[in-house]
Every structure is written in C-alpha cells, then in structure tokens.
Short mmCIF file of C-alpha atoms in Angstrom, two decimals:
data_model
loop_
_atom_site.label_atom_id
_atom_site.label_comp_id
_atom_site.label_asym_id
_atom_site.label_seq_id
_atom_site.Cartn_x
_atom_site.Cartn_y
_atom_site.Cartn_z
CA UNK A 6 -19.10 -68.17 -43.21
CA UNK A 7 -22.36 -68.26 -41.68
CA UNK A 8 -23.09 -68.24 -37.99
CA UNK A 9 -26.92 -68.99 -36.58
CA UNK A 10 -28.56 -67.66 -39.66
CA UNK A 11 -25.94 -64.56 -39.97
CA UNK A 12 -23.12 -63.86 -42.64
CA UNK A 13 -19.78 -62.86 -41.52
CA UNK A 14 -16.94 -61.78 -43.66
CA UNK A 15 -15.50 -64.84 -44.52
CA UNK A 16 -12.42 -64.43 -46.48
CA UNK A 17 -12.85 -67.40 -48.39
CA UNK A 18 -16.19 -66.66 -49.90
CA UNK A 19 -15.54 -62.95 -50.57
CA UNK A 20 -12.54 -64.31 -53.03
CA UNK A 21 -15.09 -66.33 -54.54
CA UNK A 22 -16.12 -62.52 -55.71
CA UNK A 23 -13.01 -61.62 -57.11
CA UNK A 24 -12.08 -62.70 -61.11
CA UNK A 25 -9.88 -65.65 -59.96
CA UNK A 26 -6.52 -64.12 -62.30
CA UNK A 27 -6.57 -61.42 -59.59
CA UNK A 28 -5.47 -63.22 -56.39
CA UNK A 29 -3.20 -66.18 -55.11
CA UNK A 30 -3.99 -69.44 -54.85
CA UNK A 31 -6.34 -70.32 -51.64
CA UNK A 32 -7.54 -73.45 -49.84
CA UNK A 33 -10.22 -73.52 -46.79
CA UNK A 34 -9.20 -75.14 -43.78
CA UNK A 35 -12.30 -76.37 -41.61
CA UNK A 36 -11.33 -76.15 -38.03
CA UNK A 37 -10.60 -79.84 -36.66
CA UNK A 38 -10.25 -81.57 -39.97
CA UNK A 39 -7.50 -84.86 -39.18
CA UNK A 40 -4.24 -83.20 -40.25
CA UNK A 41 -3.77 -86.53 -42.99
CA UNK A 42 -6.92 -85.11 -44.50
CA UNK A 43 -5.09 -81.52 -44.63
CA UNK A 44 -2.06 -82.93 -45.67
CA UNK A 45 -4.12 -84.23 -49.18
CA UNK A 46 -4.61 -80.30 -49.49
CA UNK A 47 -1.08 -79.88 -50.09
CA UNK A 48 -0.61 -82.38 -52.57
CA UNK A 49 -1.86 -79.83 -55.05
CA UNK A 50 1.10 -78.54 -56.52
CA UNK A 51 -0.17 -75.26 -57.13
CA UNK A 52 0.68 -74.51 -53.21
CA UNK A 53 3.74 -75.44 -51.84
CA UNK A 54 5.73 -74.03 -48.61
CA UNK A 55 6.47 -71.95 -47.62
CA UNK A 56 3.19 -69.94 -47.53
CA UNK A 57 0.43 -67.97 -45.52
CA UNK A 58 -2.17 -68.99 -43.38
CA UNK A 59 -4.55 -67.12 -41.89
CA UNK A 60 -8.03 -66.82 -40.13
CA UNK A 61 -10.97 -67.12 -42.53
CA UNK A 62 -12.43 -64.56 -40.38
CA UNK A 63 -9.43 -61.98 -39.37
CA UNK A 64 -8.86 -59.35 -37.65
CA UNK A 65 -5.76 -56.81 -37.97
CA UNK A 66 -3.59 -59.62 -38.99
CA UNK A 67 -3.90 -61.96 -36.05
CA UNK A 68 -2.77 -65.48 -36.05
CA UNK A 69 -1.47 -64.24 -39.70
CA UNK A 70 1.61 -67.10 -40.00
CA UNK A 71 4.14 -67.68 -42.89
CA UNK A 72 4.54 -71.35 -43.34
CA UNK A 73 7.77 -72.86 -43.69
CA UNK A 74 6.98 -76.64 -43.66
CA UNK A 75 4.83 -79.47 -42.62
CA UNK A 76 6.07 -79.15 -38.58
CA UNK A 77 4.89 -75.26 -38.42
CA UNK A 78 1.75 -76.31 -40.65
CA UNK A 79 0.50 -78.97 -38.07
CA UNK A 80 1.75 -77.03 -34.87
CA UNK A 81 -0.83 -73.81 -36.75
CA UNK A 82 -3.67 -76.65 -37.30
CA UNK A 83 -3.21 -78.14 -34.15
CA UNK A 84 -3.41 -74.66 -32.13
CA UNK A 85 -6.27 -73.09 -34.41
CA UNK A 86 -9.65 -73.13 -33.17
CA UNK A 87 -11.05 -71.44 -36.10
CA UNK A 88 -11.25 -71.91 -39.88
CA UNK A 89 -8.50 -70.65 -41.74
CA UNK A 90 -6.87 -70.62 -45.32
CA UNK A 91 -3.79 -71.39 -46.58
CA UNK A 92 -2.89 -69.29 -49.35
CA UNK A 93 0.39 -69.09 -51.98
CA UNK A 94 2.60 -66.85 -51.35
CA UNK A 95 2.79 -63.40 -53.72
CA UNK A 96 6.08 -63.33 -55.83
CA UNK A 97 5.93 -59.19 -55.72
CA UNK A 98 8.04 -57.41 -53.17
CA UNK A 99 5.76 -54.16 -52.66
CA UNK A 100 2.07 -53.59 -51.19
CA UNK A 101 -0.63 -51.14 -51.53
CA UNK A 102 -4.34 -50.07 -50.21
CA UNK A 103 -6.39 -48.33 -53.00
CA UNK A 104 -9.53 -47.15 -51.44
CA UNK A 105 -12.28 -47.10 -54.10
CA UNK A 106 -15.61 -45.76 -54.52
CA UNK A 107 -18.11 -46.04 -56.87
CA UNK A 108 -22.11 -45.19 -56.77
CA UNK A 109 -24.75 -48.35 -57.19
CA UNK A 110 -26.25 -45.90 -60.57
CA UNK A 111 -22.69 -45.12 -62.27
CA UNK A 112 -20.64 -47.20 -64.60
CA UNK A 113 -17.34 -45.87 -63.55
CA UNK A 114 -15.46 -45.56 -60.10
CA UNK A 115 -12.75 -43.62 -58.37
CA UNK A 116 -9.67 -43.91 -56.13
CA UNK A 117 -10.14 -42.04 -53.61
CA UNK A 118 -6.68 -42.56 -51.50
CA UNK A 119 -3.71 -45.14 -51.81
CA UNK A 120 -1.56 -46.19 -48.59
CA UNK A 121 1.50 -47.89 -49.62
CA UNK A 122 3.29 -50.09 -46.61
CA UNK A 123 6.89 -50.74 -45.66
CA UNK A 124 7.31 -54.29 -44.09
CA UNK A 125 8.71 -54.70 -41.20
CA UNK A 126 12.39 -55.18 -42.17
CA UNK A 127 15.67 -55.46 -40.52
CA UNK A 128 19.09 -54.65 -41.94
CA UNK A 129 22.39 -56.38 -41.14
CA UNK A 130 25.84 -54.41 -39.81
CA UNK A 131 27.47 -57.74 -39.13
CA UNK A 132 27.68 -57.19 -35.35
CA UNK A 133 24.23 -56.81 -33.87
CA UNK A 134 21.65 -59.21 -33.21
CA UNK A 135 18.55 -58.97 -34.93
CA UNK A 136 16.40 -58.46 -31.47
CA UNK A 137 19.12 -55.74 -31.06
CA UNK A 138 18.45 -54.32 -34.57
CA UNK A 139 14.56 -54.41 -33.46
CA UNK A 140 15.23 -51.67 -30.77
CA UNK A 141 16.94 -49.41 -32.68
CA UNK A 142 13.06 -48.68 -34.50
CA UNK A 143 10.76 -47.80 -31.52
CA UNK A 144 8.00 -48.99 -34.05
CA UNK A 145 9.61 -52.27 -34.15
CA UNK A 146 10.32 -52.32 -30.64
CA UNK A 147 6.59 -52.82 -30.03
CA UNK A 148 6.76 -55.67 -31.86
CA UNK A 149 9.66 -57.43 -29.58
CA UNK A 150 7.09 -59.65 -27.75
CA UNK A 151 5.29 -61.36 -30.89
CA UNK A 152 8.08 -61.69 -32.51
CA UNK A 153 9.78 -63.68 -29.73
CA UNK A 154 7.01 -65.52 -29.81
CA UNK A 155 7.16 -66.18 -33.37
CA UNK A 156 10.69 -66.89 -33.96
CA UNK A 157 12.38 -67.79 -30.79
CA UNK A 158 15.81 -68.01 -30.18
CA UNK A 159 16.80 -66.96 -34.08
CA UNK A 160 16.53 -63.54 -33.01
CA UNK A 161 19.40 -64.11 -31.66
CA UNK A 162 21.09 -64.53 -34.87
CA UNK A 163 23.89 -61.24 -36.26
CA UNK A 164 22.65 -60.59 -39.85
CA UNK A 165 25.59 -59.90 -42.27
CA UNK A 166 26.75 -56.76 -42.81
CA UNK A 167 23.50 -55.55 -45.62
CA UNK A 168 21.64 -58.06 -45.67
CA UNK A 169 17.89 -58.01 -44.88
CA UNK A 170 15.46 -59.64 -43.32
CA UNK A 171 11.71 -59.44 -43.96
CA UNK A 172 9.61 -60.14 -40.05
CA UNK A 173 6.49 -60.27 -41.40
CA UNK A 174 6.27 -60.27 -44.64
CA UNK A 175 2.65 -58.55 -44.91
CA UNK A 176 1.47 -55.04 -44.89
CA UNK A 177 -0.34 -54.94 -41.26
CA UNK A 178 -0.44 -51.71 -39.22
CA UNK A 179 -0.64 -53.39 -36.15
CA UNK A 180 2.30 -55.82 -36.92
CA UNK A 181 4.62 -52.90 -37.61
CA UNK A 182 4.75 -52.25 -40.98
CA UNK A 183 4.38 -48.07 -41.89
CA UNK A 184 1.72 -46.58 -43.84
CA UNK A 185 2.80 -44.14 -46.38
CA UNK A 186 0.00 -41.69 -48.00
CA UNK A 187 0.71 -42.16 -51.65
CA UNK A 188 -2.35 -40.59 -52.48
CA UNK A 189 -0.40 -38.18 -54.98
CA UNK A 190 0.11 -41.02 -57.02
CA UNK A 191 -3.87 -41.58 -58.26
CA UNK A 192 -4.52 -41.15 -62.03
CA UNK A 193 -6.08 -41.83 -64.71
CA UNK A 194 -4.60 -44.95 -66.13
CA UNK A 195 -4.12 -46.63 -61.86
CA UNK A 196 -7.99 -45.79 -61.82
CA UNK A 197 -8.59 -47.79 -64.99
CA UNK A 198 -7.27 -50.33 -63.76
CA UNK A 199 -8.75 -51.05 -60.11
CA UNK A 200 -12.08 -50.07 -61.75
CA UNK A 201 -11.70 -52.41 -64.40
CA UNK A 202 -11.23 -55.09 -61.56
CA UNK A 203 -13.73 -53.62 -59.28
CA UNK A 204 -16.89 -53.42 -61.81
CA UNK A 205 -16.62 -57.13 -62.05
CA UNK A 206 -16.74 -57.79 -58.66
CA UNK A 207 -20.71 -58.50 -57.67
CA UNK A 208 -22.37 -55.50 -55.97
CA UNK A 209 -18.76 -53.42 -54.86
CA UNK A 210 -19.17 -50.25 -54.68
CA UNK A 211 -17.05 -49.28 -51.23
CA UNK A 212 -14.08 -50.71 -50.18
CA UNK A 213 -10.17 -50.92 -50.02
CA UNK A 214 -7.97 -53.30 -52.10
CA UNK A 215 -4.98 -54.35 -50.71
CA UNK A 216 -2.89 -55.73 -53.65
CA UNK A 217 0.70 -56.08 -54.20
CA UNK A 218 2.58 -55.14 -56.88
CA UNK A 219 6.34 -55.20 -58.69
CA UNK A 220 6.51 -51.94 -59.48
CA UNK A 221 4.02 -48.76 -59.80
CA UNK A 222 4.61 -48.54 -64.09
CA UNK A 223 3.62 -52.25 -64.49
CA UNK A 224 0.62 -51.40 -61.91
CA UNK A 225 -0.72 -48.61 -63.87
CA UNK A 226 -0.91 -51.60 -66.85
CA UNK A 227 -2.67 -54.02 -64.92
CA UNK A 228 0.68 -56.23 -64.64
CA UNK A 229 1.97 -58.17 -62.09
CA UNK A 230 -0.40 -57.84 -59.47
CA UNK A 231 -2.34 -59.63 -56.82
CA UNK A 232 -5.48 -58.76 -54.98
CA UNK A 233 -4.07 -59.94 -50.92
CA UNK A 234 -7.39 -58.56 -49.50
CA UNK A 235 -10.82 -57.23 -50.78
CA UNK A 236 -12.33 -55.24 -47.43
CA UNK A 237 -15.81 -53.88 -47.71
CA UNK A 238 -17.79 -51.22 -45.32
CA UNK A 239 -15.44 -51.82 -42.32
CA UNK A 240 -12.44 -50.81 -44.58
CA UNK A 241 -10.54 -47.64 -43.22
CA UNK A 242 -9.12 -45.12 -45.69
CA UNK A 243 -5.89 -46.47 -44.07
CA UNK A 244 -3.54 -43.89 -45.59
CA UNK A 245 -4.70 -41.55 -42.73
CA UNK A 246 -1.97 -43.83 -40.87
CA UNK A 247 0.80 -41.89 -42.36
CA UNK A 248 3.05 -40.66 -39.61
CA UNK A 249 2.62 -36.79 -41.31
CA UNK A 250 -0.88 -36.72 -40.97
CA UNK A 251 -2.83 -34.64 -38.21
CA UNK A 252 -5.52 -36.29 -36.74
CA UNK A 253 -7.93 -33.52 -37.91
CA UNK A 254 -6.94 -34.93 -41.43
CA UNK A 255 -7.78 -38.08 -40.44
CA UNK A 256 -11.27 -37.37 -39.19
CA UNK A 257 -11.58 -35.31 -42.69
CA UNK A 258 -10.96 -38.16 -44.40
CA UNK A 259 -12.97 -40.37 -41.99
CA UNK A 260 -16.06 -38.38 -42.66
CA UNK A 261 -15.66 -37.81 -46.10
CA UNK A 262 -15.83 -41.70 -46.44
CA UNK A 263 -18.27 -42.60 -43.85
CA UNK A 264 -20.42 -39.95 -46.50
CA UNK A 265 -19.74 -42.13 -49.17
CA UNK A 266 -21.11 -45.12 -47.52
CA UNK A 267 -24.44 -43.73 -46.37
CA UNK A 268 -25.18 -42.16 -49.90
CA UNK A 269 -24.04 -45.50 -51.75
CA UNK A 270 -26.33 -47.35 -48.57
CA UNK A 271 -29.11 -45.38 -49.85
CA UNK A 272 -29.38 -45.70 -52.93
CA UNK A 273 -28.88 -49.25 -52.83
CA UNK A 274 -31.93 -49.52 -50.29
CA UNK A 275 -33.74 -47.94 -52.82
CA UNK A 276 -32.97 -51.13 -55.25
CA UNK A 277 -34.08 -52.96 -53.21
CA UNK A 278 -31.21 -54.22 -50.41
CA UNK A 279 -32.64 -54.02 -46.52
CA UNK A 280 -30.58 -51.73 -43.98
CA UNK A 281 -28.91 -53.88 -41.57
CA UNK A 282 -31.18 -54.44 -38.52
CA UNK A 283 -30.09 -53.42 -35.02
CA UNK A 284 -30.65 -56.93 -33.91
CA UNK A 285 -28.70 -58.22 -36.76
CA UNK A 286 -25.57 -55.72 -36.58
CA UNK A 287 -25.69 -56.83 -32.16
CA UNK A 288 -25.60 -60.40 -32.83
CA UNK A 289 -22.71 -59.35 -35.70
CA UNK A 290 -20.76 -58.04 -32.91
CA UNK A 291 -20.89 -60.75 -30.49
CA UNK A 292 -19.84 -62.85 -33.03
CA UNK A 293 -16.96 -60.58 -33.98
CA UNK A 294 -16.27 -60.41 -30.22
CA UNK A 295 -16.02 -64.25 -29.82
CA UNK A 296 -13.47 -64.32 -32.98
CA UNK A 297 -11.38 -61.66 -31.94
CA UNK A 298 -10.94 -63.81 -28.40
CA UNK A 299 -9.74 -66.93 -30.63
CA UNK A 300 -7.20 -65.09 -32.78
CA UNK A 301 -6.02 -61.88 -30.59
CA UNK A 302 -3.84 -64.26 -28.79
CA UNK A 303 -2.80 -66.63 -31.03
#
C-alpha cells in the first residue's frame, strides 16, 4: 500500500511474496467500494462464510473479525475506514510463530525460536454462562469488554457440560490467546522446511512466520500448513511472551535479534539497498500513527 510516495506493510502485497500453495485464499477490499460491487467478490466460490477479515495494514489484531454472513460482512464494510482483506478460513486447529534468520550471502537459514499459541477458549460445565466462564481466567477477563462488544448478549449463553468454544479464533497476544516457548522443539527436518519456504520468498532474510498447522509430525513434512502472517523487521521473537520467562530473557533475546537485523542491514547495504532515511522512517510513523487511530477502536 503506498502512501505519498512511501510503502507501508500492506498485507496484501507482502502475500503476493509468498509461493501462493503456502497461504489461504485472499481478496483486497478498497475502502468505500459499493457493497454490490463487494458482494461480486464473494461469488468466487473459493471463499465462502464464514471467514476473516482484517486490516490490510494491522496492527496487534485490531478490527481482526470472523465473518459469519452477508449482515456481519456489510455491518464490517460499512464501519471500515480502511482497506482490508477478506481471507478463507484455515481448516487446522493449532498455530505457531517460527522466527527465522538467514544472512543476504548464505544459502541456508535458521529457526531461531518458535512460540506456539493457545486460543482463547472457553469450556462448558453446563451451569455457567460463558461471560461467567471468562472470569474464571484473569487473562480472559481482560478481554470481557471486546468481547461484549463483539458478541453481545450470546455471552449470556450456558455452554454444555464439555463443550468448547473458540472467542477468537486467532493467535493474538493482545486478544488473549497465551504464548508458549516451544523453542525446544527446533530441528533439523522443521528448519528444512520453513527454509525451504523462506528462500523463495524475494529478499527475506528476517522475520517471523505465523503459520498454522494439524499437527507438529505432519509440520516437520511440510504438510498441512498455512502461512496466516509473513512479518518482517518489526517482527518480535514473540516466544519471549511465555508466562515463564524473566524479562532479562526477554531483553537477551531482544538483543540477540535486534543483532541479527543490523548485520543482515549491512550487508545488504553493501548490495546495494539504501538505509532507511530519518525523514522516511518519521513520515512511516505518522502514517502508522494515523492507522492505528482507525483500527485501535474498531
């Protein structure tokens, strides 16, 4: 997406990047189009409801909707004063973050940590509502006032006795969902994998994948997977989350990262790529300002 001459991180156009087998089906939404001409969109069968929409430009999962039907589809259009995409929704019940790096000058890459993320789920005893079931997690607790928002009076609603319900059904910190350090779990044939994807992504050399999976064997294959997010040089090593880690580990790992960056910066200035300007990197963060008004809320 490109703002008075500058390049934000459009969603949209960094999936262009990725090998198309790797992620869900996505359409671009350009803020104001008629809803009739949005409703042609969905005659492609290969997205259907319910699914996700969310800001082309985003921001900690923000304005981050599932999409149950046409009435919660135009009510999102209608409010949304931004771009957004629409996206299928992945058929694989668990998520990941695999932070890779790899230098401009080698042919090979590395993990260097994996968060996994529990969704914010609820569990049924037959008597208790579910906003009553939300309190009994302080973590989820937080959560009481967007959720209200989001769902209204079905909070209201006693699960059966075991069965669950999925809130928001993607891996966002700061929609309640707990980071787990599965760092332990890197090897050789994971790492052949995500660099397999990675090296034929244009120019990536720094970043975190968030990708869901089924389950970790059929990962470590390359099966039944989906790339949900490709972050670049803002990503956080966002295993540091985990609720057993110090915060002197996190500023380890913070550093160590943040090392990896300016050495892989380097080098690639020495191919040839500019640093980024102070005047362009300001008028980056006014426009990052002005987006994060538009979607904090939403």
């Amino acid at each position: 997406m490109k703002n008075g001459g500058f390049i934000m991180d459009s969603k949209y156009e960094i999936y262009q990047l990725i090998p198309k087998q790797y992620f869900p089906q996505t359409k671009f939404v350009n803020q104001g189009i008629p809803f009739d001409k949005l409703e042609e969109l969905l005659k492609n069968p290969e997205i259907s409801f319910p699914f996700i929409a969310k800001p082309d430009i985003g921001l900690r999962g923000s304005a981050v909707k599932k999409i149950e039907n046409k009435e919660e589809l135009k009510n999102y259009h209608c409010k949304a004063d931004f771009d957004y995409l629409i996206q299928d929704l992945i058929p694989y019940a668990n998520e990941v973050g695999i932070f890779y790096v790899r230098f401009p000058h080698e042919k090979q890459g590395r993990i260097t940590g994996i968060v996994a993320k529990e969704f914010l789920i609820v569990e049924g005893d037959g008597n208790a509502t579910i906003e009553q079931l939300l309190h009994i997690n302080p973590r989820y607790g937080l959560q009481l006032k967007a959720l209200q928002k989001e769902y209204g009076d079905e909070l209201k609603t006693v699960l059966p006795n075991g069965v669950k319900k999925n809130l928001v059904p993607y891996g966002n910190h700061a929609r309640g969902a707990k980071f787990l350090d599965y760092s332990h779990l890197i090897s050789p044939e994971l790492t052949k994998v995500i660099d397999d994807i990675c090296v034929q992504i244009p120019e990536f050399y720094f970043g975190r994948l968030d990708l869901m999976y089924n389950n970790w064997e059929e990962l470590e294959q390359g099966k039944n997977l989906s790339i949900v997010e490709l972050n670049g040089a803002a990503s956080e090593p966002t295993h540091i989350y985990d609720p057993k880690h110090s915060l002197f580990f996190a500023w380890k790992e913070l550093a160590r990262h943040i090392s990896y960056m300016y050495h892989i910066s380097t080098q690639n200035h020495k191919r040839g790529f500019p640093f980024l300007t102070h005047k362009i990197g300001m008028e980056q963060y006014r426009l990052h300002k002005k987006q994060f008004k538009k979607i904090v809320h939403f």
